N, CA and C atoms as an extended XYZ file, in Angstrom:
351
Properties=species:S:1:pos:R:3:atomname:S:1:resname:S:1:resid:I:1 pbc="F F F"
N         0.854       -1.170        0.000 N   MET     1
C         0.000        0.000        0.000 CA  MET     1
C         0.898        1.230        0.000 C   MET     1
N         0.532        2.166       -0.839 N   THR     2
C         1.199        3.460       -0.867 CA  THR     2
C         0.138        4.531       -0.702 C   THR     2
N         0.431        5.516        0.153 N   ILE     3
C        -0.484        6.628        0.382 CA  ILE     3
C         0.219        7.904       -0.057 C   ILE     3
N        -0.438        8.657       -0.914 N   TYR     4
C         0.089        9.928       -1.404 CA  TYR     4
C        -0.799       11.056       -0.880 C   TYR     4
N        -0.184       12.123       -0.421 N   VAL     5
C        -0.900       13.327       -0.029 CA  VAL     5
C        -0.196       14.478       -0.723 C   VAL     5
N        -0.954       15.258       -1.503 N   TYR     6
C        -0.354       16.390       -2.200 CA  TYR     6
C        -1.385       17.502       -2.330 C   TYR     6
N        -0.910       18.741       -2.472 N   PRO     7
C        -1.831       19.890       -2.406 CA  PRO     7
C        -2.758       19.987       -3.611 C   PRO     7
N        -3.971       20.412       -3.315 N   ALA     8
C        -4.943       20.775       -4.356 CA  ALA     8
C        -4.630       22.211       -4.788 C   ALA     8
N        -5.189       22.660       -5.886 N   PRO     9
C        -4.982       24.059       -6.280 CA  PRO     9
C        -5.416       25.004       -5.161 C   PRO     9
N        -4.655       26.053       -4.978 N   ARG    10
C        -4.968       27.028       -3.924 CA  ARG    10
C        -5.947       28.063       -4.456 C   ARG    10
N        -7.090       28.157       -3.777 N   MET    11
C        -8.101       29.130       -4.173 CA  MET    11
C        -8.802       29.633       -2.926 C   MET    11
N        -9.358       30.816       -3.003 N   SER    12
C       -10.164       31.372       -1.927 CA  SER    12
C       -11.631       31.179       -2.274 C   SER    12
N       -12.396       30.669       -1.316 N   PHE    13
C       -13.808       30.387       -1.555 CA  PHE    13
C       -14.727       31.278       -0.728 C   PHE    13
N       -14.208       32.380       -0.235 N   ILE    14
C       -14.997       33.292        0.595 CA  ILE    14
C       -16.156       33.842       -0.234 C   ILE    14
N       -17.370       33.611        0.243 N   GLY    15
C       -18.563       34.107       -0.422 CA  GLY    15
C       -18.941       33.366       -1.693 C   GLY    15
N       -18.237       32.287       -1.995 N   ALA    16
C       -18.515       31.537       -3.227 CA  ALA    16
C       -19.799       30.725       -3.075 C   ALA    16
N       -20.501       30.579       -4.169 N   ASP    17
C       -21.696       29.747       -4.220 CA  ASP    17
C       -21.285       28.299       -3.913 C   ASP    17
N       -21.886       27.658       -2.910 N   PRO    18
C       -21.511       26.289       -2.559 CA  PRO    18
C       -21.606       25.317       -3.734 C   PRO    18
N       -22.572       25.490       -4.606 N   ALA    19
C       -22.691       24.603       -5.775 CA  ALA    19
C       -21.496       24.778       -6.703 C   ALA    19
N       -21.021       25.999       -6.857 N   ALA    20
C       -19.854       26.254       -7.701 CA  ALA    20
C       -18.596       25.642       -7.084 C   ALA    20
N       -18.495       25.720       -5.766 N   VAL    21
C       -17.343       25.130       -5.070 CA  VAL    21
C       -17.358       23.617       -5.249 C   VAL    21
N       -18.521       22.978       -5.056 N   ARG    22
C       -18.627       21.519       -5.240 CA  ARG    22
C       -18.288       21.120       -6.662 C   ARG    22
N       -18.726       21.912       -7.627 N   SER    23
C       -18.437       21.618       -9.029 CA  SER    23
C       -16.942       21.707       -9.317 C   SER    23
N       -16.302       22.722       -8.783 N   LEU    24
C       -14.860       22.891       -8.978 CA  LEU    24
C       -14.100       21.748       -8.323 C   LEU    24
N       -14.491       21.414       -7.103 N   GLU    25
C       -13.848       20.312       -6.396 CA  GLU    25
C       -14.026       18.997       -7.161 C   GLU    25
N       -15.196       18.782       -7.725 N   SER    26
C       -15.459       17.588       -8.521 CA  SER    26
C       -14.570       17.539       -9.765 C   SER    26
N       -14.369       18.693      -10.388 N   SER    27
C       -13.507       18.715      -11.577 CA  SER    27
C       -12.053       18.453      -11.193 C   SER    27
N       -11.617       18.966      -10.044 N   TRP    28
C       -10.260       18.660       -9.569 CA  TRP    28
C       -10.102       17.160       -9.359 C   TRP    28
N       -11.107       16.542       -8.737 N   LEU    29
C       -11.063       15.105       -8.492 CA  LEU    29
C       -10.978       14.345       -9.810 C   LEU    29
N       -11.797       14.730      -10.784 N   ASP    30
C       -11.777       14.057      -12.084 CA  ASP    30
C       -10.404       14.145      -12.739 C   ASP    30
N        -9.791       15.323      -12.696 N   VAL    31
C        -8.480       15.514      -13.328 CA  VAL    31
C        -7.426       14.651      -12.628 C   VAL    31
N        -7.387       14.683      -11.300 N   ALA    32
C        -6.400       13.902      -10.551 CA  ALA    32
C        -6.604       12.402      -10.761 C   ALA    32
N        -7.848       11.977      -10.751 N   TYR    33
C        -8.178       10.563      -10.935 CA  TYR    33
C        -7.774       10.090      -12.335 C   TYR    33
N        -8.134       10.852      -13.342 N   ASN    34
C        -7.791       10.469      -14.714 CA  ASN    34
C        -6.286       10.485      -14.942 C   ASN    34
N        -5.586       11.445      -14.352 N   ARG    35
C        -4.126       11.493      -14.473 CA  ARG    35
C        -3.518       10.255      -13.832 C   ARG    35
N        -4.012        9.875      -12.665 N   SER    36
C        -3.485        8.692      -11.974 CA  SER    36
C        -3.765        7.411      -12.758 C   SER    36
N        -4.956        7.308      -13.335 N   LYS    37
C        -5.255        6.135      -14.169 CA  LYS    37
C        -4.327        6.081      -15.378 C   LYS    37
N        -4.068        7.227      -15.976 N   GLN    38
C        -3.162        7.277      -17.130 CA  GLN    38
C        -1.745        6.861      -16.726 C   GLN    38
N        -1.291        7.297      -15.564 N   GLU    39
C         0.039        6.903      -15.083 CA  GLU    39
C         0.133        5.387      -14.927 C   GLU    39
N        -0.924        4.766      -14.431 N   ILE    40
C        -0.916        3.312      -14.267 CA  ILE    40
C        -0.765        2.625      -15.612 C   ILE    40
N        -1.568        3.034      -16.588 N   THR    41
C        -1.511        2.350      -17.892 CA  THR    41
C        -0.222        2.668      -18.651 C   THR    41
N         0.368        3.825      -18.407 N   GLN    42
C         1.656        4.129      -19.049 CA  GLN    42
C         2.777        3.285      -18.443 C   GLN    42
N         2.758        3.115      -17.127 N   GLN    43
C         3.798        2.333      -16.450 CA  GLN    43
C         3.578        0.826      -16.570 C   GLN    43
N         2.343        0.438      -16.819 N   HIS    44
C         1.986       -0.988      -16.900 CA  HIS    44
C         1.116       -1.206      -18.135 C   HIS    44
N         1.726       -1.351      -19.302 N   PRO    45
C         0.946       -1.494      -20.544 CA  PRO    45
C        -0.003       -2.687      -20.550 C   PRO    45
N         0.245       -3.685      -19.694 N   THR    46
C        -0.637       -4.857      -19.652 CA  THR    46
C        -1.801       -4.678      -18.680 C   THR    46
N        -1.898       -3.512      -18.045 N   ALA    47
C        -2.980       -3.262      -17.080 CA  ALA    47
C        -4.336       -3.315      -17.767 C   ALA    47
N        -5.269       -4.003      -17.108 N   VAL    48
C        -6.645       -4.099      -17.595 CA  VAL    48
C        -7.548       -3.483      -16.541 C   VAL    48
N        -8.293       -2.459      -16.927 N   LEU    49
C        -9.234       -1.814      -16.015 CA  LEU    49
C       -10.432       -2.735      -15.831 C   LEU    49
N       -10.625       -3.222      -14.597 N   GLU    50
C       -11.708       -4.158      -14.302 CA  GLU    50
C       -13.001       -3.440      -13.916 C   GLU    50
N       -12.862       -2.368      -13.124 N   ARG    51
C       -14.072       -1.626      -12.727 CA  ARG    51
C       -13.693       -0.263      -12.171 C   ARG    51
N       -14.676        0.628      -12.198 N   ILE    52
C       -14.546        1.934      -11.576 CA  ILE    52
C       -15.744        2.144      -10.663 C   ILE    52
N       -15.547        2.911       -9.596 N   GLU    53
C       -16.620        3.120       -8.615 CA  GLU    53
C       -16.537        4.536       -8.055 C   GLU    53
N       -17.687        5.055       -7.663 N   GLU    54
C       -17.756        6.259       -6.844 CA  GLU    54
C       -17.713        5.759       -5.407 C   GLU    54
N       -16.864        6.347       -4.564 N   ILE    55
C       -16.719        5.886       -3.189 CA  ILE    55
C       -16.747        7.077       -2.238 C   ILE    55
N       -16.835        6.776       -0.942 N   THR    56
C       -16.792        7.799        0.093 CA  THR    56
C       -15.926        7.299        1.235 C   THR    56
N       -15.080        8.173        1.763 N   GLN    57
C       -14.267        7.854        2.937 CA  GLN    57
C       -14.399        8.999        3.923 C   GLN    57
N       -14.823        8.702        5.122 N   ASP    58
C       -15.023        9.732        6.150 CA  ASP    58
C       -15.882       10.880        5.636 C   ASP    58
N       -16.894       10.561        4.830 N   GLY    59
C       -17.793       11.571        4.292 CA  GLY    59
C       -17.246       12.327        3.101 C   GLY    59
N       -16.052       11.978        2.639 N   VAL    60
C       -15.422       12.664        1.510 CA  VAL    60
C       -15.622       11.814        0.252 C   VAL    60
N       -16.257       12.372       -0.784 N   PRO    61
C       -16.458       11.592       -2.008 CA  PRO    61
C       -15.140       11.394       -2.760 C   PRO    61
N       -15.057       10.247       -3.414 N   GLY    62
C       -13.859        9.933       -4.186 CA  GLY    62
C       -14.168        8.981       -5.315 C   GLY    62
N       -13.102        8.509       -5.939 N   LYS    63
C       -13.232        7.579       -7.065 CA  LYS    63
C       -12.244        6.438       -6.894 C   LYS    63
N       -12.662        5.267       -7.386 N   LYS    64
C       -11.842        4.066       -7.277 CA  LYS    64
C       -11.764        3.379       -8.632 C   LYS    64
N       -10.587        2.884       -8.954 N   ALA    65
C       -10.381        2.066      -10.150 CA  ALA    65
C        -9.654        0.790       -9.715 C   ALA    65
N       -10.060       -0.331      -10.284 N   VAL    66
C        -9.430       -1.607       -9.978 CA  VAL    66
C        -8.876       -2.189      -11.273 C   VAL    66
N        -7.596       -2.540      -11.242 N   TYR    67
C        -6.899       -3.097      -12.398 CA  TYR    67
C        -6.378       -4.491      -12.086 C   TYR    67
N        -6.222       -5.303      -13.129 N   THR    68
C        -5.394       -6.497      -13.039 CA  THR    68
C        -4.149       -6.207      -13.867 C   THR    68
N        -3.007       -6.571      -13.288 N   ILE    69
C        -1.721       -6.325      -13.950 CA  ILE    69
C        -0.860       -7.564      -13.737 C   ILE    69
N        -0.739       -8.370      -14.755 N   ASP    70
C         0.168       -9.529      -14.719 CA  ASP    70
C         0.108      -10.320      -13.415 C   ASP    70
N        -1.050      -10.825      -13.068 N   GLY    71
C        -1.175      -11.668      -11.889 CA  GLY    71
C        -1.339      -10.913      -10.581 C   GLY    71
N        -1.517       -9.609      -10.659 N   THR    72
C        -1.773       -8.829       -9.450 CA  THR    72
C        -3.066       -8.046       -9.612 C   THR    72
N        -3.617       -7.630       -8.488 N   GLU    73
C        -4.726       -6.686       -8.499 CA  GLU    73
C        -4.174       -5.375       -7.970 C   GLU    73
N        -4.540       -4.287       -8.601 N   SER    74
C        -4.092       -2.971       -8.167 CA  SER    74
C        -5.302       -2.054       -8.066 C   SER    74
N        -5.450       -1.430       -6.893 N   GLN    75
C        -6.568       -0.531       -6.648 CA  GLN    75
C        -6.046        0.889       -6.530 C   GLN    75
N        -6.762        1.805       -7.142 N   LEU    76
C        -6.470        3.238       -7.063 CA  LEU    76
C        -7.671        3.916       -6.427 C   LEU    76
N        -7.445        4.721       -5.382 N   LEU    77
C        -8.501        5.507       -4.749 CA  LEU    77
C        -8.011        6.945       -4.677 C   LEU    77
N        -8.849        7.902       -5.076 N   VAL    78
C        -8.462        9.305       -5.069 CA  VAL    78
C        -9.583       10.134       -4.438 C   VAL    78
N        -9.190       11.078       -3.570 N   PHE    79
C       -10.120       11.976       -2.881 CA  PHE    79
C        -9.562       13.399       -2.908 C   PHE    79
N       -10.455       14.387       -2.795 N   VAL    80
C       -10.059       15.771       -2.528 CA  VAL    80
C       -10.580       16.085       -1.128 C   VAL    80
N        -9.677       16.408       -0.220 N   VAL    81
C       -10.029       16.603        1.183 CA  VAL    81
C       -10.046       18.095        1.511 C   VAL    81
N       -11.194       18.580        1.942 N   ASP    82
C       -11.361       19.968        2.405 CA  ASP    82
C       -10.867       21.005        1.400 C   ASP    82
N       -10.997       20.715        0.116 N   ARG    83
C       -10.566       21.646       -0.943 CA  ARG    83
C        -9.105       22.053       -0.780 C   ARG    83
N        -8.328       21.230       -0.071 N   THR    84
C        -6.948       21.579        0.242 CA  THR    84
C        -5.950       20.531       -0.225 C   THR    84
N        -6.301       19.256       -0.081 N   TRP    85
C        -5.370       18.166       -0.358 CA  TRP    85
C        -6.003       17.091       -1.231 C   TRP    85
N        -5.163       16.491       -2.053 N   PHE    86
C        -5.522       15.237       -2.708 CA  PHE    86
C        -5.000       14.122       -1.815 C   PHE    86
N        -5.794       13.099       -1.634 N   LEU    87
C        -5.406       11.901       -0.901 CA  LEU    87
C        -5.589       10.736       -1.857 C   LEU    87
N        -4.483       10.034       -2.125 N   LYS    88
C        -4.515        8.941       -3.096 CA  LYS    88
C        -3.912        7.695       -2.460 C   LYS    88
N        -4.572        6.566       -2.682 N   TYR    89
C        -4.089        5.274       -2.224 CA  TYR    89
C        -3.841        4.390       -3.440 C   TYR    89
N        -2.769        3.586       -3.357 N   ARG    90
C        -2.550        2.493       -4.303 CA  ARG    90
C        -2.345        1.230       -3.491 C   ARG    90
N        -3.203        0.243       -3.712 N   HIS    91
C        -3.085       -1.064       -3.069 CA  HIS    91
C        -2.775       -2.059       -4.182 C   HIS    91
N        -1.712       -2.807       -4.041 N   THR    92
C        -1.366       -3.802       -5.050 CA  THR    92
C        -0.992       -5.101       -4.334 C   THR    92
N        -1.550       -6.210       -4.831 N   PHE    93
C        -1.330       -7.490       -4.176 CA  PHE    93
C        -1.498       -8.613       -5.191 C   PHE    93
N        -0.876       -9.778       -4.920 N   PRO    94
C        -1.020      -10.917       -5.822 CA  PRO    94
C        -2.470      -11.381       -5.908 C   PRO    94
N        -2.892      -11.743       -7.095 N   ALA    95
C        -4.276      -12.175       -7.311 CA  ALA    95
C        -4.635      -13.400       -6.478 C   ALA    95
N        -3.675      -14.294       -6.221 N   GLN    96
C        -3.993      -15.520       -5.485 CA  GLN    96
C        -4.360      -15.265       -4.022 C   GLN    96
N        -4.036      -14.085       -3.486 N   CYS    97
C        -4.443      -13.780       -2.107 CA  CYS    97
C        -5.401      -12.577       -2.082 C   CYS    97
N        -6.146      -12.376       -3.159 N   ALA    98
C        -7.012      -11.202       -3.301 CA  ALA    98
C        -8.060      -11.110       -2.201 C   ALA    98
N        -8.705      -12.204       -1.878 N   GLU    99
C        -9.764      -12.147       -0.866 CA  GLU    99
C        -9.207      -11.689        0.483 C   GLU    99
N        -8.114      -12.276        0.907 N   GLN   100
C        -7.483      -11.909        2.170 CA  GLN   100
C        -6.977      -10.465        2.127 C   GLN   100
N        -6.380      -10.059        1.019 N   ALA   101
C        -5.861       -8.697        0.887 CA  ALA   101
C        -6.993       -7.671        0.921 C   ALA   101
N        -8.071       -7.940        0.216 N   ARG   102
C        -9.206       -7.007        0.222 CA  ARG   102
C        -9.772       -6.829        1.632 C   ARG   102
N        -9.878       -7.919        2.385 N   LYS   103
C       -10.379       -7.831        3.760 CA  LYS   103
C        -9.443       -6.968        4.610 C   LYS   103
N        -8.141       -7.182        4.473 N   ALA   104
C        -7.168       -6.409        5.250 CA  ALA   104
C        -7.213       -4.929        4.865 C   ALA   104
N        -7.357       -4.648        3.588 N   ILE   105
C        -7.439       -3.255        3.124 CA  ILE   105
C        -8.716       -2.601        3.644 C   ILE   105
N        -9.831       -3.302        3.549 N   ASP   106
C       -11.096       -2.756        4.060 CA  ASP   106
C       -10.989       -2.471        5.556 C   ASP   106
N       -10.378       -3.375        6.289 N   GLU   107
C       -10.189       -3.188        7.735 CA  GLU   107
C        -9.305       -1.973        8.007 C   GLU   107
N        -8.253       -1.817        7.240 N   PHE   108
C        -7.383       -0.645        7.378 CA  PHE   108
C        -8.186        0.642        7.214 C   PHE   108
N        -8.987        0.714        6.161 N   HIS   109
C        -9.744        1.938        5.879 CA  HIS   109
C       -10.824        2.212        6.929 C   HIS   109
N       -11.358        1.167        7.544 N   VAL   110
C       -12.354        1.360        8.599 CA  VAL   110
C       -11.718        2.022        9.817 C   VAL   110
N       -10.498        1.637       10.157 N   HIS   111
C        -9.869        2.090       11.396 CA  HIS   111
C        -8.915        3.269       11.229 C   HIS   111
N        -8.404        3.488       10.053 N   TRP   112
C        -7.429        4.563        9.868 CA  TRP   112
C        -8.130        5.868        9.543 C   TRP   112
N        -7.795        6.900       10.266 N   GLN   113
C        -8.327        8.233        9.992 CA  GLN   113
C        -7.391        8.892        8.988 C   GLN   113
N        -7.801        8.897        7.743 N   GLY   114
C        -6.956        9.400        6.662 CA  GLY   114
C        -6.905       10.906        6.557 C   GLY   114
N        -7.607       11.573        7.442 N   ARG   115
C        -7.571       13.038        7.387 CA  ARG   115
C        -7.901       13.598        8.761 C   ARG   115
N        -7.381       14.767        9.025 N   ALA   116
C        -7.700       15.441       10.277 CA  ALA   116
C        -9.043       16.142       10.130 C   ALA   116
N        -9.820       16.184       11.184 N   THR   117
C       -11.104       16.863       11.137 CA  THR   117
C       -11.085       18.095       12.008 C   THR   117
């Protein structure tokens, strides 16, 4: 598992329409998510995208992509936290232990506070 935290674009939202802020945040998420998916397929030409999902962690909406890459499963999760940070996870594990790995990853996400509140 690798966890990446990096800054979102810096903007001031004082007096901004909440719908406009949500729309901007959604577009940031789309750009970061698509860039990360592209990085995976560029680094791993044999990667096969198995599924994509809309997800939520600690009330923060995000996106998930699941790939198979030469006998492994690789999961990508991307979030925009408080309009300030991108939070990205990469989980990669051998396909033969996928069930056990998925359970351990799910347990990690249940107990780990990935952001300060």
